Amino acid sequence: MRFRDYIIRRGLQIIPAIIGLSILIFYITRVMPGDPVRLYLGLEATEEQVQYYRKLFGLDKPLLQQYIDMWANLFLRGSLGLSLYTNRDVLYDILYYLPATLELIIISMVFSAIVGSLLGVLCTIYRNKWVDHVLRVIAISGVSSPRFWTGLLLQLIVAYYLGLLPMIGRSEIPVTRITGFYLIDSLITGNFAGFVDTIRHLILPVITLSFSPIAQIMRLVRASILEELNKGYVFTFKAHALPENLIYFKYMLRNALIVAITIIGMLFGFFVYGAFEVEVVFGWPGLGWYTTRVALYKDFNAIVGSVMTIGIIIVITNYIVDVLYGYLDPRIRIRMEVK
């Protein structure tokens, strides 16, 4: 199968996934217990007011018609409906809060890939020695530790007792909003104090979100490099007296990075829903923080819009990883053509 055909075929699979997700989330929000209109108006609202707002939000229509209206409003008006929590259009809220979440996730992914790969190499270089044993114990701790517990522990020790880093928030220094990514906006506007302060606020959330992925990447890279040790090119390099560090970090690590790229793509969903916990613990004003609050209000439009946004991001990311993996390993395309 040609690479172009592989890209198109994988891309077409995105459409039914998104439609299926939208139907599922839309139905769940409509059958959840509780009346969102009464929550919105309060206990003292009259029945006439309730019926008026129910009609205003389109809740008096059949479910199928409500679902069709949702897509029609999105494509024709660029609207996802009114949020009961913020009284703004849900699409506006998503575009406002999403950059904070993406900034946290992207930095955590890059940090996890770099640190996890380097630690995996170190484990291989010092295999079966105390360094390897200590790092493997840390890896087990990283996989088994709940994120909220890790975040609270870091807040207590690093922020509260030692006072080294901020405990909550995104930045104490005002940053002019342009893209919504504070690191980029602060550099564009020359606000270097805001740039540094944003980094200081990012450190603890990034470590919390990256702890488990680092452990998994480290273990997989270690196993991958151990397999590379038995290959012919490694014996050839050693026979030519190449420095051991050069062999590990330049040649074997390059092949092991295929594993790292794959696991990062697979872990993207982990980063997304892990960001929900991290944002709540650290008061990080992102999409996860927003979604947890609108869920408490049974804000159906906001819940559907937020979950759909997250689902689309995960589906597209998995598609990109599949394309990269198919490019790096043509056998994937061959197996797909056989099926």
mmCIF file with all atom_site columns, C-alpha atoms in Angstrom, residues 100-105 107-108 165-166 169-171 182-183 195-210 278 282 284:
data_model
loop_
_atom_site.group_PDB
_atom_site.id
_atom_site.type_symbol
_atom_site.label_atom_id
_atom_site.label_alt_id
_atom_site.label_comp_id
_atom_site.label_asym_id
_atom_site.label_entity_id
_atom_site.label_seq_id
_atom_site.pdbx_PDB_ins_code
_atom_site.Cartn_x
_atom_site.Cartn_y
_atom_site.Cartn_z
_atom_site.occupancy
_atom_site.B_iso_or_equiv
_atom_site.pdbx_formal_charge
_atom_site.auth_seq_id
_atom_site.auth_comp_id
_atom_site.auth_asym_id
_atom_site.auth_atom_id
_atom_site.pdbx_PDB_model_num
ATOM 1  C CA . ALA A 1 100 ? -3.812 26.316 28.997 1.00 0.00 ? 100 ALA A CA 1
ATOM 2  C CA . THR A 1 101 ? -4.472 22.570 28.847 1.00 0.00 ? 101 THR A CA 1
ATOM 3  C CA . LEU A 1 102 ? -2.529 22.113 25.610 1.00 0.00 ? 102 LEU A CA 1
ATOM 4  C CA . GLU A 1 103 ? 0.410  24.059 27.031 1.00 0.00 ? 103 GLU A CA 1
ATOM 5  C CA . LEU A 1 104 ? 0.493  21.787 30.072 1.00 0.00 ? 104 LEU A CA 1
ATOM 6  C CA . ILE A 1 105 ? 0.095  18.608 28.009 1.00 0.00 ? 105 ILE A CA 1
ATOM 7  C CA . ILE A 1 107 ? 5.348  20.436 27.811 1.00 0.00 ? 107 ILE A CA 1
ATOM 8  C CA . SER A 1 108 ? 4.606  17.317 29.872 1.00 0.00 ? 108 SER A CA 1
ATOM 9  C CA . LEU A 1 165 ? 7.596  27.098 43.825 1.00 0.00 ? 165 LEU A CA 1
ATOM 10 C CA . PRO A 1 166 ? 4.014  28.410 43.604 1.00 0.00 ? 166 PRO A CA 1
ATOM 11 C CA . GLY A 1 169 ? -2.433 29.110 39.485 1.00 0.00 ? 169 GLY A CA 1
ATOM 12 C CA . ARG A 1 170 ? -0.891 29.752 36.116 1.00 0.00 ? 170 ARG A CA 1
ATOM 13 C CA . SER A 1 171 ? 0.971  33.034 36.639 1.00 0.00 ? 171 SER A CA 1
ATOM 14 C CA . TYR A 1 182 ? 1.384  32.060 28.232 1.00 0.00 ? 182 TYR A CA 1
ATOM 15 C CA . LEU A 1 183 ? 4.935  31.011 27.377 1.00 0.00 ? 183 LEU A CA 1
ATOM 16 C CA . PHE A 1 195 ? 7.695  33.997 31.109 1.00 0.00 ? 195 PHE A CA 1
ATOM 17 C CA . VAL A 1 196 ? 9.788  32.985 34.114 1.00 0.00 ? 196 VAL A CA 1
ATOM 18 C CA . ASP A 1 197 ? 6.787  33.074 36.440 1.00 0.00 ? 197 ASP A CA 1
ATOM 19 C CA . THR A 1 198 ? 4.797  30.863 34.060 1.00 0.00 ? 198 THR A CA 1
ATOM 20 C CA . ILE A 1 199 ? 7.643  28.339 34.013 1.00 0.00 ? 199 ILE A CA 1
ATOM 21 C CA . ARG A 1 200 ? 7.727  28.357 37.826 1.00 0.00 ? 200 ARG A CA 1
ATOM 22 C CA . HIS A 1 201 ? 3.987  27.646 37.917 1.00 0.00 ? 201 HIS A CA 1
ATOM 23 C CA . LEU A 1 202 ? 4.390  24.870 35.318 1.00 0.00 ? 202 LEU A CA 1
ATOM 24 C CA . ILE A 1 203 ? 7.093  22.869 37.093 1.00 0.00 ? 203 ILE A CA 1
ATOM 25 C CA . LEU A 1 204 ? 4.992  21.074 39.710 1.00 0.00 ? 204 LEU A CA 1
ATOM 26 C CA . PRO A 1 205 ? 1.998  20.310 37.411 1.00 0.00 ? 205 PRO A CA 1
ATOM 27 C CA . VAL A 1 206 ? 4.346  19.027 34.691 1.00 0.00 ? 206 VAL A CA 1
ATOM 28 C CA . ILE A 1 207 ? 6.230  16.766 37.105 1.00 0.00 ? 207 ILE A CA 1
ATOM 29 C CA . THR A 1 208 ? 2.952  15.448 38.498 1.00 0.00 ? 208 THR A CA 1
ATOM 30 C CA . LEU A 1 209 ? 1.501  14.728 35.059 1.00 0.00 ? 209 LEU A CA 1
ATOM 31 C CA . SER A 1 210 ? 4.775  13.270 33.722 1.00 0.00 ? 210 SER A CA 1
ATOM 32 C CA . VAL A 1 278 ? -3.711 17.986 37.800 1.00 0.00 ? 278 VAL A CA 1
ATOM 33 C CA . PHE A 1 282 ? -3.101 22.950 41.104 1.00 0.00 ? 282 PHE A CA 1
ATOM 34 C CA . TRP A 1 284 ? -4.708 25.350 36.589 1.00 0.00 ? 284 TRP A CA 1
#
